[in-house]
Coordinates of C-alpha atoms in Angstrom, one line a residue:
M1 CA -11.3 32.8 -20.9
T2 CA -11.1 36.6 -21.5
L3 CA -8.8 38.6 -23.9
S4 CA -7.0 39.8 -20.8
R5 CA -6.6 36.2 -19.5
M6 CA -4.9 35.1 -22.9
T7 CA -2.2 37.6 -22.1
R8 CA -1.7 36.2 -18.6
L9 CA -0.1 33.1 -19.4
P10 CA 2.2 31.7 -16.7
A11 CA 6.0 31.9 -17.4
L12 CA 7.3 28.7 -19.1
S13 CA 10.3 28.8 -16.6
S14 CA 7.9 28.1 -13.8
L15 CA 6.2 25.2 -15.1
E16 CA 7.6 21.5 -15.2
G17 CA 6.4 18.4 -16.7
E18 CA 2.9 18.0 -18.4
D19 CA 2.0 21.5 -17.4
R20 CA 5.1 22.8 -19.1
D21 CA 4.5 20.6 -22.3
R22 CA 0.4 21.8 -22.0
A23 CA 1.8 25.6 -22.0
I24 CA 4.1 25.1 -25.0
S25 CA 1.3 23.3 -26.9
H26 CA -1.0 26.0 -26.0
L27 CA 1.4 28.9 -27.5
A28 CA 2.3 26.7 -30.6
R29 CA -1.5 26.6 -31.3
L30 CA -1.8 30.4 -30.8
A31 CA 0.9 31.0 -33.1
L32 CA 0.0 28.6 -35.5
V33 CA -3.5 30.5 -35.9
G34 CA -2.2 34.1 -35.3
V35 CA 0.3 34.0 -37.9
W36 CA -2.3 34.1 -40.4
L37 CA -3.7 37.2 -39.4
I38 CA -1.0 38.7 -41.8
F39 CA -3.6 38.3 -44.6
L40 CA -5.8 41.1 -42.7
L41 CA -3.1 43.6 -43.5
E42 CA -5.0 44.4 -46.8
P43 CA -8.3 45.3 -45.4
L44 CA -6.4 47.3 -42.6
A45 CA -4.5 48.9 -45.2
A46 CA -7.7 49.8 -47.2
A47 CA -9.2 51.2 -43.9
W48 CA -6.5 53.1 -42.9
S49 CA -6.0 54.9 -46.2
A50 CA -9.6 56.1 -45.9
R51 CA -9.3 57.0 -42.2
S52 CA -10.2 60.4 -42.7
G53 CA -13.6 59.5 -43.4
V54 CA -16.1 57.7 -40.9
R55 CA -16.3 54.6 -42.9
G56 CA -12.6 54.3 -42.8
Q57 CA -12.5 54.8 -39.0
L58 CA -15.1 52.2 -38.5
G59 CA -13.6 49.8 -40.8
L60 CA -10.6 50.1 -39.0
A61 CA -12.0 49.2 -35.7
A62 CA -14.5 46.6 -36.9
T63 CA -11.2 44.8 -38.6
V64 CA -9.0 45.0 -35.3
L65 CA -12.2 44.0 -33.3
F66 CA -12.6 40.8 -35.9
A67 CA -8.9 39.7 -35.4
L68 CA -9.2 40.1 -31.6
L69 CA -12.4 38.0 -31.6
Y70 CA -11.2 35.3 -34.0
M71 CA -8.2 34.8 -31.7
W72 CA -10.3 34.7 -28.7
H73 CA -13.0 32.3 -30.4
F74 CA -10.2 30.1 -31.4
E75 CA -8.8 30.2 -27.9
R76 CA -11.9 29.5 -26.1
S77 CA -13.1 26.7 -28.6
R78 CA -9.8 24.8 -28.4
A79 CA -10.0 24.1 -32.4
F80 CA -7.1 21.7 -32.3
D81 CA -7.9 20.2 -28.9
A82 CA -8.0 16.5 -29.9
S83 CA -10.0 15.7 -26.7
T84 CA -13.2 17.1 -28.3
D85 CA -16.1 14.8 -29.5
G86 CA -14.4 14.3 -33.2
L87 CA -14.0 15.9 -36.5
V88 CA -17.7 14.8 -37.6
G89 CA -20.4 15.5 -34.9
Q90 CA -18.1 17.7 -32.7
R91 CA -19.8 18.9 -29.7
V92 CA -21.4 22.5 -30.2
T93 CA -21.4 24.4 -27.0
S94 CA -24.1 27.2 -26.6
R95 CA -21.1 29.8 -26.1
R96 CA -19.8 29.3 -29.6
W97 CA -22.7 30.3 -31.5
P98 CA -22.8 33.9 -30.1
R99 CA -19.2 34.3 -30.5
Y100 CA -19.4 33.2 -34.2
A101 CA -22.4 35.3 -34.8
V102 CA -20.6 38.3 -33.9
L103 CA -17.6 37.3 -36.3
V104 CA -20.3 37.0 -38.9
A105 CA -21.6 40.4 -38.0
L106 CA -18.1 41.9 -38.0
T107 CA -17.4 40.1 -41.3
V108 CA -20.5 42.0 -43.1
A109 CA -19.5 45.4 -41.4
V110 CA -16.0 45.0 -42.6
T111 CA -17.2 44.0 -46.1
L112 CA -19.6 46.8 -46.4
L113 CA -17.2 49.6 -44.8
I114 CA -14.1 48.7 -46.7
G115 CA -15.6 46.9 -49.9
Q116 CA -13.8 44.0 -51.7
P117 CA -10.4 44.1 -49.5
G118 CA -12.7 43.4 -46.5
T119 CA -13.8 39.9 -48.0
A120 CA -10.4 38.8 -46.6
T121 CA -12.2 38.4 -43.3
W122 CA -14.4 35.7 -45.2
V123 CA -11.7 33.1 -45.2
F124 CA -11.1 33.6 -41.5
L125 CA -14.8 33.3 -41.0
A126 CA -14.9 29.9 -42.9
V127 CA -12.2 28.6 -41.0
S128 CA -13.7 29.4 -37.5
G129 CA -16.5 27.6 -38.8
L130 CA -14.5 24.3 -38.3
W131 CA -14.1 24.7 -34.6
T132 CA -17.7 26.1 -34.0
M133 CA -19.9 23.6 -36.0
P134 CA -19.9 20.0 -37.1
M135 CA -17.6 19.7 -39.8
P136 CA -20.5 19.1 -42.6
Y137 CA -21.8 22.3 -41.7
A138 CA -18.8 23.9 -41.4
L139 CA -17.6 23.0 -45.2
A140 CA -21.0 24.0 -46.4
I141 CA -20.8 27.2 -45.0
G142 CA -17.1 27.7 -46.5
L143 CA -18.6 26.4 -49.9
A144 CA -21.4 29.0 -49.6
L145 CA -19.1 31.8 -48.8
A146 CA -16.7 31.0 -51.9
G147 CA -20.0 30.6 -54.0
G148 CA -21.1 34.0 -52.6
Y149 CA -18.1 35.6 -53.3
E150 CA -17.9 34.4 -56.9
T151 CA -21.3 35.8 -57.4
L152 CA -20.5 39.1 -55.9
V153 CA -17.6 39.9 -58.1
R154 CA -19.7 39.3 -61.1
V155 CA -22.6 41.2 -60.2
L156 CA -20.8 44.5 -58.3
D157 CA -19.1 47.1 -60.3
G158 CA -15.3 47.7 -59.6
W159 CA -14.6 44.4 -57.8
N160 CA -11.7 42.3 -59.2
R161 CA -12.6 38.8 -60.2
H162 CA -9.0 37.9 -59.7
T163 CA -8.0 38.0 -56.4
G164 CA -8.4 34.6 -55.4
V165 CA -10.6 35.0 -52.1
S166 CA -12.7 31.7 -53.1
L167 CA -9.9 29.6 -53.9
S168 CA -8.5 30.8 -50.4
I169 CA -11.4 29.8 -48.5
V170 CA -11.6 26.3 -50.1
M171 CA -7.6 25.9 -49.6
A172 CA -7.7 27.1 -46.0
M173 CA -10.6 24.8 -44.8
L174 CA -8.6 21.9 -46.6
A175 CA -5.5 22.7 -45.1
V176 CA -7.0 23.0 -41.4
S177 CA -9.4 19.9 -41.8
A178 CA -6.2 18.2 -42.8
A179 CA -4.5 19.3 -39.6
R180 CA -7.1 18.4 -37.3
L181 CA -7.2 15.1 -38.7
A182 CA -3.6 14.8 -38.3
M183 CA -3.8 15.9 -34.7
R184 CA -6.5 13.6 -33.9
R185 CA -4.6 10.7 -35.1
T186 CA -1.7 11.5 -33.2
A187 CA -4.3 11.8 -30.2
D188 CA -5.4 8.5 -30.7
L189 CA -2.0 7.0 -31.0
S190 CA -1.0 8.6 -27.7
A191 CA -4.3 7.4 -26.2
A192 CA -3.5 3.8 -27.4
R193 CA -0.2 4.0 -26.1
R194 CA -1.2 5.1 -22.7
E195 CA -4.1 2.3 -22.7
N196 CA -1.2 -0.3 -23.6
A197 CA 0.8 1.1 -20.8
R198 CA -2.0 0.7 -18.3
L199 CA -2.7 -2.8 -19.7
A200 CA 1.0 -3.8 -19.3
V201 CA 0.8 -2.5 -15.5
E202 CA -2.5 -4.5 -14.9
E203 CA -1.1 -7.6 -16.7
E204 CA 1.9 -7.4 -14.3
R205 CA -0.2 -6.9 -11.2
H206 CA -2.1 -10.1 -12.3
R207 CA 1.3 -11.9 -13.1
L208 CA 2.4 -11.1 -9.5
A209 CA -0.8 -12.0 -7.9
R210 CA -0.9 -15.3 -9.8
D211 CA 2.9 -16.2 -8.7
I212 CA 2.4 -15.2 -5.3
H213 CA -0.8 -17.2 -5.1
D214 CA 0.8 -20.1 -6.6
I215 CA 4.3 -20.0 -4.7
L216 CA 2.7 -19.5 -1.3
G217 CA -0.1 -22.0 -1.8
H218 CA 2.1 -24.8 -2.7
S219 CA 5.0 -23.8 -0.2
L220 CA 2.5 -23.5 2.9
T221 CA 0.8 -26.3 2.0
V222 CA 3.9 -28.4 1.9
I223 CA 5.2 -26.9 5.2
T224 CA 2.0 -27.4 7.0
V225 CA 2.1 -31.3 6.0
K226 CA 5.8 -31.6 6.8
A227 CA 5.0 -29.7 10.4
E228 CA 2.2 -32.1 11.1
L229 CA 4.3 -35.1 10.1
A230 CA 7.4 -33.7 12.4
G231 CA 5.0 -33.3 15.3
R232 CA 3.8 -36.8 14.9
L233 CA 7.2 -38.2 14.6
L234 CA 8.5 -36.3 17.8
D235 CA 7.8 -38.9 20.3
V236 CA 8.5 -42.3 17.9
D237 CA 11.4 -41.1 15.7
A238 CA 13.4 -38.0 16.9
E239 CA 15.7 -38.1 14.0
R240 CA 13.4 -38.1 11.4
A241 CA 11.2 -35.5 13.1
R242 CA 14.5 -33.3 13.1
A243 CA 14.9 -34.0 9.4
E244 CA 11.3 -32.9 8.8
I245 CA 11.8 -29.9 10.5
A246 CA 15.1 -29.0 8.5
S247 CA 13.0 -29.7 5.6
V248 CA 10.4 -27.3 6.7
E249 CA 13.2 -24.6 7.3
A250 CA 14.6 -25.0 3.8
L251 CA 11.1 -25.0 2.0
A252 CA 10.4 -21.7 4.1
R253 CA 13.7 -20.0 2.8
E254 CA 12.8 -21.6 -0.7
A255 CA 9.6 -19.9 -0.6
L256 CA 11.0 -16.6 0.4
A257 CA 13.5 -16.8 -2.3
D258 CA 10.7 -17.4 -5.0
V259 CA 8.7 -14.5 -3.5
R260 CA 11.3 -12.2 -4.1
G261 CA 12.0 -13.6 -7.5
A262 CA 8.5 -13.2 -8.6
V263 CA 8.4 -9.5 -7.1
V264 CA 11.4 -8.5 -9.3
G265 CA 10.0 -10.5 -12.3
V266 CA 12.9 -12.8 -12.5
R267 CA 11.7 -16.1 -11.0
E268 CA 12.5 -19.1 -12.8
I269 CA 10.4 -22.4 -12.4
S270 CA 11.3 -25.8 -14.2
L271 CA 9.1 -28.9 -14.8
A272 CA 11.8 -31.3 -13.4
G273 CA 12.2 -29.1 -10.2
E274 CA 8.4 -29.2 -9.8
L275 CA 8.0 -32.7 -10.4
A276 CA 10.8 -33.3 -7.7
S277 CA 8.8 -30.9 -5.1
A278 CA 5.5 -32.7 -5.9
R279 CA 6.7 -36.2 -5.2
Q280 CA 8.2 -34.9 -1.8
A281 CA 5.0 -33.2 -1.1
L282 CA 2.9 -36.1 -1.8
T283 CA 5.1 -38.7 0.1
A284 CA 5.0 -36.4 3.1
A285 CA 1.2 -36.2 2.7
G286 CA 0.8 -40.2 2.5
I287 CA -0.3 -39.7 -1.0
T288 CA 1.4 -42.3 -3.3
P289 CA 3.1 -40.4 -6.2
R290 CA 3.2 -41.8 -9.8
L291 CA 5.1 -39.3 -11.6
P292 CA 7.3 -39.4 -14.9
T293 CA 11.1 -39.5 -14.3
A294 CA 11.9 -37.6 -17.6
V295 CA 10.7 -34.5 -19.0
D296 CA 13.0 -34.2 -22.2
A297 CA 9.9 -35.4 -24.6
V298 CA 8.0 -32.1 -23.5
D299 CA 7.6 -29.2 -26.1
P300 CA 10.0 -26.5 -24.8
G301 CA 7.3 -23.8 -25.1
L302 CA 5.2 -25.6 -22.8
K303 CA 7.6 -26.9 -20.0
E304 CA 7.0 -23.5 -18.0
L305 CA 3.3 -23.9 -18.2
F306 CA 3.5 -27.7 -17.4
A307 CA 5.7 -27.0 -14.4
W308 CA 2.9 -24.4 -13.1
T309 CA 0.3 -27.2 -13.6
V310 CA 2.3 -29.6 -11.5
R311 CA 2.5 -27.1 -8.6
E312 CA -1.2 -26.0 -8.6
S313 CA -2.7 -29.5 -9.2
V314 CA -0.4 -31.1 -6.6
T315 CA -1.2 -28.4 -4.0
N316 CA -4.9 -28.9 -4.7
V317 CA -4.3 -32.8 -4.5
V318 CA -2.5 -32.5 -1.1
R319 CA -4.8 -29.7 0.3
H320 CA -8.3 -31.0 -0.7
S321 CA -8.4 -34.6 -2.4
G322 CA -8.0 -36.8 0.5
A323 CA -6.6 -39.2 -2.4
S324 CA -4.4 -42.4 -1.6
T325 CA -2.8 -42.0 -5.1
C326 CA -1.9 -39.0 -7.5
R327 CA -0.8 -39.6 -11.2
I328 CA 1.0 -37.4 -13.6
D329 CA 1.2 -38.2 -17.5
L330 CA 3.3 -36.3 -19.5
E331 CA 3.0 -35.7 -23.5
P332 CA 5.0 -33.3 -25.8
K333 CA 2.1 -31.1 -25.8
R334 CA -0.3 -32.4 -22.9
I335 CA 0.0 -33.0 -19.2
V336 CA -2.8 -34.9 -17.1
V337 CA -3.0 -34.9 -13.4
R338 CA -5.4 -37.1 -11.7
D339 CA -6.2 -38.5 -8.2
D340 CA -8.4 -41.0 -6.7
G341 CA -9.6 -38.4 -3.9
R342 CA -13.2 -36.8 -3.3
G343 CA -13.3 -35.2 -6.6
A344 CA -14.0 -31.6 -7.2
H345 CA -15.1 -31.0 -3.4
G346 CA -13.3 -28.7 -1.1
G347 CA -12.3 -25.8 -3.5
A348 CA -10.6 -27.3 -6.3
Q349 CA -11.9 -25.1 -8.6
G350 CA -10.6 -22.1 -6.8
S351 CA -8.4 -19.3 -7.7
G352 CA -5.5 -21.5 -8.3
L353 CA -7.1 -23.0 -11.4
R354 CA -8.2 -19.6 -12.7
G355 CA -4.6 -18.4 -12.6
L356 CA -3.6 -21.7 -14.5
R357 CA -6.2 -20.9 -17.3
E358 CA -4.7 -17.4 -17.5
R359 CA -1.2 -18.8 -17.8
A360 CA -2.5 -21.3 -20.5
R361 CA -4.4 -18.4 -22.5
L362 CA -1.2 -16.6 -22.9
V363 CA 0.5 -19.3 -24.5
G364 CA -2.5 -20.6 -26.8
A365 CA -3.0 -23.6 -24.6
S366 CA -6.3 -24.9 -22.8
V367 CA -7.0 -26.3 -19.2
T368 CA -10.0 -28.6 -18.7
T369 CA -11.0 -30.6 -15.4
S370 CA -13.3 -33.2 -14.8
S371 CA -14.5 -35.0 -11.7
A372 CA -15.9 -38.3 -11.2
G373 CA -17.8 -37.8 -8.0
E374 CA -16.1 -39.9 -5.3
N375 CA -13.4 -41.3 -7.7
G376 CA -11.1 -38.4 -8.0
F377 CA -10.3 -35.3 -10.0
E378 CA -8.5 -34.7 -13.3
V379 CA -6.7 -31.5 -14.7
V380 CA -5.7 -31.7 -18.4
V381 CA -3.4 -29.0 -20.1
A382 CA -2.8 -29.1 -23.7
G383 CA -1.2 -26.8 -26.0
K384 CA -1.6 -26.4 -29.6

């Protein structure tokens, strides 16, 4: 960015959203730095009073150039831009050093041409070091400038020892360093909020994926089993076949409602309802259900997790196990689902159980599975 570009900022009225906020922040940073240029009035006044001579004219030009370069250096270096590499060990680009070197040269020139009033530029030189180099180096240069000033006022005739330039250097560097630290913490907080928002969106996507998988996996499995049963009954028991087809229709409508509920995040699932659905699905698949008849003893904080456990486990039993019996045991903080089928063969360890483990992790529960070869498969979910 050149000096001319600094004067061609877009009109705020033409910007919207983040661009407008960025432009306002940009102007605020320039104003924050530019307001302190008022302290260059002393060297300007001293140069102006001596404008009849060459030294005064050169001192006036050098002071103006120093002020302009100081603002340009700040603008290009983005001193308060929290996206830089940090307060300590900040990245130093090759273009910052030449600008800072010119500032040093102008500081020396102003001091030699004007005298002690020109040392006001030392404060700006020390502060600009904070966005030119890593902070430890900048602080060292600032202390060196303060020490150098205190030395000069003691060895040069006519220099006033009570102007407070060294104190101004120290206070200005402390103020700017504190401001940068506050800006950095604010930026870190904003970044943390953005990350939390991203994680919330990601978690919602995972929740939706789990719910859709579990809803459709269970519902379509039961619908498939009932449709096959209805097909077999068409020639032997038309009334029962019609009843199974009606049940398939009801299940399809229920699945559609469940999917809609999952999408808007208001789907409710009950343990008692899932046990009733499990009994129906197991019976339709020709598997003998041995299920509890009451859920009152279950910890209320675990009922939803246990309901998902019943749904996912029974879906796997119907789809994969080839079992003849399925048993569910309920305890206040524990549920066990076991069958006497072919064990973990056929994908029982698929994405359904992964989703169940994620649900359990969210409430501090654990999921364990075991397979006894041809003697069945067992899922145990236990809360704390």
